[in-house]
């Protein structure tokens, strides 16, 4: 009988490299907000994947970026702190990178300091030629002894099983930390708040990049006229500046 493995896997990468997209794809559930804007993920989100001989606990972290505010600095520190006590790191980079930029260099230095087992995930390979990919792989292999290098396109999910098998190779023997029905530590209320914030980030102008917070006031189960289960939701969107209010509610300007 194959021994059961379990462990914690931190997902690190710059903003907008596809961390949350990959997490949702691997888990098979929507637990992390996805938007084409920086700092969409503000906190550490935990996703749990139960497999036949393993339980993998993923930690999705805020994207690494140059902090410009106190909030940004806390977000970056949260990302690096999460990598200290995990069994494995998934380091995600963009295939379109022609060199190791400042953000990726910073992450590499932290990985080297921790000396953690790390799998390099090269995302968005559909945007480049094979020759470019080979050069990028060679560039990063010279920097660190990665457990594996896996080129992917996160939106397709075609390489998910390859990633999971490589993760299992690096996990220690261990117990089930969560029951089999659990796929995230996020409550329904938190998932709803993240979903609303995600939609807002996608629809709002660039004038409101990420300066909003969503709080659910009411979350009540109900049914449609056809008998389908639904939630009746009341939520408040908070913004940083008074000027953003009109943008959010699309108030007509004189």
Short mmCIF file of C-alpha atoms in Angstrom, two decimals:
data_model
loop_
_atom_site.label_atom_id
_atom_site.label_comp_id
_atom_site.label_asym_id
_atom_site.label_seq_id
_atom_site.Cartn_x
_atom_site.Cartn_y
_atom_site.Cartn_z
CA UNK A 1 0.00 0.00 0.00
CA UNK A 2 1.35 3.42 -0.99
CA UNK A 3 2.14 5.68 1.96
CA UNK A 4 -0.06 8.74 2.46
CA UNK A 5 1.57 12.13 2.01
CA UNK A 6 0.49 15.60 3.07
CA UNK A 7 2.00 19.05 3.24
CA UNK A 8 1.82 22.77 2.64
CA UNK A 9 2.66 24.40 -0.69
CA UNK A 10 3.17 28.16 -1.05
CA UNK A 11 2.47 29.78 -4.43
CA UNK A 12 4.83 32.70 -5.05
CA UNK A 13 5.10 35.06 -7.99
CA UNK A 14 4.84 38.65 -9.15
CA UNK A 15 1.46 40.30 -9.61
CA UNK A 16 -0.65 39.03 -12.51
CA UNK A 17 1.45 35.95 -13.30
CA UNK A 18 -1.55 33.64 -12.82
CA UNK A 19 -1.22 32.39 -9.22
CA UNK A 20 -4.92 32.53 -8.40
CA UNK A 21 -5.90 31.13 -11.80
CA UNK A 22 -3.62 28.15 -11.21
CA UNK A 23 -4.88 27.63 -7.65
CA UNK A 24 -8.53 27.61 -8.74
CA UNK A 25 -7.67 25.21 -11.56
CA UNK A 26 -5.76 22.78 -9.34
CA UNK A 27 -8.45 22.77 -6.64
CA UNK A 28 -11.29 22.63 -9.14
CA UNK A 29 -13.20 25.32 -7.25
CA UNK A 30 -13.37 29.12 -7.41
CA UNK A 31 -11.77 30.26 -4.15
CA UNK A 32 -9.43 33.08 -5.21
CA UNK A 33 -10.31 36.31 -6.99
CA UNK A 34 -8.95 36.78 -10.50
CA UNK A 35 -8.66 40.14 -12.21
CA UNK A 36 -6.23 41.73 -14.63
CA UNK A 37 -5.07 44.23 -12.02
CA UNK A 38 -2.25 44.23 -9.49
CA UNK A 39 -2.77 43.11 -5.89
CA UNK A 40 -6.07 41.32 -6.56
CA UNK A 41 -5.18 38.81 -3.85
CA UNK A 42 -4.71 40.75 -0.61
CA UNK A 43 -4.48 37.98 1.94
CA UNK A 44 -3.23 34.43 2.14
CA UNK A 45 -5.89 32.11 0.75
CA UNK A 46 -5.78 28.43 1.57
CA UNK A 47 -6.95 25.75 -0.87
CA UNK A 48 -7.11 22.05 0.08
CA UNK A 49 -6.87 19.28 -2.51
CA UNK A 50 -7.65 15.72 -1.48
CA UNK A 51 -6.19 12.97 -3.68
CA UNK A 52 -6.08 9.22 -3.35
CA UNK A 53 -2.73 9.13 -1.56
CA UNK A 54 -2.19 12.75 -0.56
CA UNK A 55 -3.63 15.93 0.84
CA UNK A 56 -2.10 19.12 -0.57
CA UNK A 57 -2.70 22.43 1.20
CA UNK A 58 -2.00 25.35 -1.14
CA UNK A 59 -1.29 28.86 0.13
CA UNK A 60 -2.09 31.50 -2.48
CA UNK A 61 -0.29 34.72 -1.60
CA UNK A 62 -0.44 38.39 -2.64
CA UNK A 63 1.66 39.14 -5.71
CA UNK A 64 5.21 40.36 -5.12
CA UNK A 65 5.57 44.01 -6.10
CA UNK A 66 7.38 47.15 -5.01
CA UNK A 67 5.42 48.40 -1.98
CA UNK A 68 4.14 51.96 -2.27
CA UNK A 69 1.77 51.98 0.71
CA UNK A 70 1.62 50.42 4.18
CA UNK A 71 -1.01 47.95 2.90
CA UNK A 72 1.23 46.96 -0.01
CA UNK A 73 4.16 46.39 2.33
CA UNK A 74 2.07 44.13 4.59
CA UNK A 75 0.88 42.17 1.54
CA UNK A 76 4.44 41.52 0.35
CA UNK A 77 5.57 40.49 3.84
CA UNK A 78 2.59 38.10 4.04
CA UNK A 79 3.72 36.45 0.83
CA UNK A 80 7.30 35.91 2.01
CA UNK A 81 6.31 34.85 5.53
CA UNK A 82 4.12 32.07 4.13
CA UNK A 83 7.13 30.49 2.42
CA UNK A 84 9.07 29.97 5.65
CA UNK A 85 7.04 27.10 7.09
CA UNK A 86 5.93 25.19 3.99
CA UNK A 87 7.14 21.92 2.54
CA UNK A 88 7.35 23.16 -1.04
CA UNK A 89 7.20 26.36 -3.09
CA UNK A 90 5.59 26.82 -6.48
CA UNK A 91 7.41 29.74 -8.08
CA UNK A 92 5.41 31.09 -11.01
CA UNK A 93 6.95 33.29 -13.70
CA UNK A 94 5.74 34.56 -17.07
CA UNK A 95 7.03 32.89 -20.22
CA UNK A 96 7.26 36.30 -21.90
CA UNK A 97 10.09 37.33 -19.56
CA UNK A 98 13.33 37.75 -21.49
CA UNK A 99 15.43 38.09 -18.36
CA UNK A 100 15.10 37.71 -14.61
CA UNK A 101 13.52 41.01 -13.59
CA UNK A 102 13.72 42.76 -10.22
CA UNK A 103 10.57 41.16 -8.85
CA UNK A 104 11.55 37.63 -9.83
CA UNK A 105 15.11 38.22 -8.58
CA UNK A 106 13.74 39.24 -5.19
CA UNK A 107 11.66 36.06 -4.99
CA UNK A 108 14.64 33.94 -6.06
CA UNK A 109 16.76 35.45 -3.29
CA UNK A 110 14.11 34.59 -0.70
CA UNK A 111 13.89 31.04 -2.05
CA UNK A 112 17.67 30.70 -1.86
CA UNK A 113 17.66 31.97 1.72
CA UNK A 114 15.00 29.45 2.71
CA UNK A 115 16.63 26.63 0.72
CA UNK A 116 13.15 25.17 0.22
CA UNK A 117 12.23 22.58 -2.36
CA UNK A 118 10.84 24.58 -5.27
CA UNK A 119 9.06 23.81 -8.53
CA UNK A 120 9.36 26.45 -11.23
CA UNK A 121 6.12 27.01 -13.14
CA UNK A 122 6.46 28.95 -16.41
CA UNK A 123 3.02 30.28 -17.26
CA UNK A 124 1.57 31.70 -20.50
CA UNK A 125 3.69 29.55 -22.83
CA UNK A 126 1.04 30.01 -25.52
CA UNK A 127 2.44 33.52 -26.01
CA UNK A 128 6.00 32.56 -26.97
CA UNK A 129 8.01 30.33 -29.31
CA UNK A 130 9.69 27.10 -28.19
CA UNK A 131 13.18 28.57 -28.66
CA UNK A 132 12.38 31.40 -26.25
CA UNK A 133 11.08 28.93 -23.67
CA UNK A 134 14.26 26.83 -23.83
CA UNK A 135 16.43 29.90 -23.20
CA UNK A 136 14.27 30.93 -20.24
CA UNK A 137 14.44 27.47 -18.67
CA UNK A 138 18.22 27.44 -19.03
CA UNK A 139 18.45 30.92 -17.48
CA UNK A 140 16.55 29.90 -14.35
CA UNK A 141 18.17 26.48 -13.96
CA UNK A 142 21.51 28.26 -13.57
CA UNK A 143 20.07 30.19 -10.60
CA UNK A 144 18.58 27.39 -8.49
CA UNK A 145 18.29 23.61 -8.27
CA UNK A 146 14.56 23.31 -8.92
CA UNK A 147 12.79 20.01 -8.23
CA UNK A 148 11.13 20.40 -11.63
CA UNK A 149 10.45 23.02 -14.29
CA UNK A 150 6.95 22.83 -15.78
CA UNK A 151 5.83 25.08 -18.67
CA UNK A 152 2.05 25.64 -18.63
CA UNK A 153 -0.87 27.74 -19.76
CA UNK A 154 -2.84 28.08 -16.51
CA UNK A 155 -6.14 28.88 -18.22
CA UNK A 156 -6.22 25.47 -19.96
CA UNK A 157 -5.32 23.29 -16.99
CA UNK A 158 -3.67 20.74 -19.30
CA UNK A 159 -0.58 20.32 -17.11
CA UNK A 160 -2.40 20.15 -13.77
CA UNK A 161 -1.79 16.44 -13.27
CA UNK A 162 1.93 16.86 -14.06
CA UNK A 163 2.16 19.61 -11.44
CA UNK A 164 0.32 17.57 -8.81
CA UNK A 165 2.48 14.48 -9.37
CA UNK A 166 5.65 16.55 -8.99
CA UNK A 167 4.25 18.11 -5.81
CA UNK A 168 3.49 14.69 -4.34
CA UNK A 169 7.08 13.59 -4.96
CA UNK A 170 8.31 16.39 -2.68
CA UNK A 171 5.76 16.02 0.13
CA UNK A 172 6.60 14.20 3.37
CA UNK A 173 4.63 11.33 4.82
CA UNK A 174 1.83 12.85 6.90
CA UNK A 175 -1.77 12.84 8.10
CA UNK A 176 -4.92 14.43 6.72
CA UNK A 177 -5.08 17.91 8.20
CA UNK A 178 -8.62 18.53 6.89
CA UNK A 179 -11.60 16.30 6.18
CA UNK A 180 -12.20 15.24 2.58
CA UNK A 181 -15.11 17.63 2.02
CA UNK A 182 -13.05 20.73 2.85
CA UNK A 183 -11.48 22.54 -0.10
CA UNK A 184 -10.72 25.94 1.47
CA UNK A 185 -10.43 27.67 4.83
CA UNK A 186 -12.48 30.54 3.41
CA UNK A 187 -16.06 30.81 4.69
CA UNK A 188 -18.95 31.24 2.24
CA UNK A 189 -19.18 34.87 3.33
CA UNK A 190 -15.49 35.45 2.56
CA UNK A 191 -15.79 33.77 -0.85
CA UNK A 192 -18.80 35.97 -1.68
CA UNK A 193 -16.88 39.10 -0.66
CA UNK A 194 -13.92 38.09 -2.81
CA UNK A 195 -16.19 37.32 -5.77
CA UNK A 196 -17.88 40.72 -5.58
CA UNK A 197 -14.51 42.45 -5.28
CA UNK A 198 -13.22 40.50 -8.28
CA UNK A 199 -16.19 41.59 -10.44
CA UNK A 200 -15.77 45.18 -9.29
CA UNK A 201 -12.06 45.20 -10.15
CA UNK A 202 -12.84 43.90 -13.63
CA UNK A 203 -15.56 46.44 -14.33
CA UNK A 204 -14.24 49.57 -12.65
CA UNK A 205 -12.12 52.19 -14.37
CA UNK A 206 -8.36 52.34 -13.87
CA UNK A 207 -9.09 55.19 -11.44
CA UNK A 208 -10.05 52.55 -8.86
CA UNK A 209 -7.25 49.98 -9.23
CA UNK A 210 -7.64 48.06 -5.97
CA UNK A 211 -8.79 50.57 -3.37
CA UNK A 212 -12.04 48.84 -2.43
CA UNK A 213 -13.21 46.57 0.35
CA UNK A 214 -16.38 44.49 0.34
CA UNK A 215 -18.35 43.53 3.45
CA UNK A 216 -21.35 41.20 3.30
CA UNK A 217 -24.13 42.31 5.64
CA UNK A 218 -26.71 39.70 4.73
CA UNK A 219 -26.29 36.17 3.42
CA UNK A 220 -29.49 34.15 3.44
CA UNK A 221 -30.34 30.93 1.65
CA UNK A 222 -33.37 30.96 -0.60
CA UNK A 223 -34.91 29.32 -3.65
CA UNK A 224 -35.92 30.50 -7.11
CA UNK A 225 -39.41 29.98 -8.50
CA UNK A 226 -38.04 26.83 -10.13
CA UNK A 227 -36.85 25.51 -6.76
CA UNK A 228 -33.13 26.11 -7.34
CA UNK A 229 -31.05 27.00 -4.29
CA UNK A 230 -29.69 30.56 -4.21
CA UNK A 231 -28.28 33.08 -1.74
CA UNK A 232 -29.87 36.47 -1.12
CA UNK A 233 -26.94 38.81 -0.58
CA UNK A 234 -26.62 42.36 0.72
CA UNK A 235 -23.12 43.82 0.68
CA UNK A 236 -21.40 47.16 1.14
CA UNK A 237 -18.50 48.31 -1.04
CA UNK A 238 -16.10 50.65 0.74
CA UNK A 239 -13.72 52.87 -1.23
CA UNK A 240 -10.65 54.86 -0.25
CA UNK A 241 -11.66 58.20 -1.75
CA UNK A 242 -14.94 60.11 -2.03
CA UNK A 243 -14.24 60.62 -5.74
CA UNK A 244 -14.32 56.85 -6.27
CA UNK A 245 -17.91 56.59 -5.07
CA UNK A 246 -19.35 58.10 -8.25
CA UNK A 247 -17.21 55.80 -10.40
CA UNK A 248 -18.35 52.69 -8.51
CA UNK A 249 -22.08 53.46 -8.70
CA UNK A 250 -21.77 55.06 -12.16
CA UNK A 251 -23.26 58.29 -10.94
CA UNK A 252 -24.01 60.71 -13.77
CA UNK A 253 -21.72 63.69 -13.78
CA UNK A 254 -22.83 67.16 -14.72
#
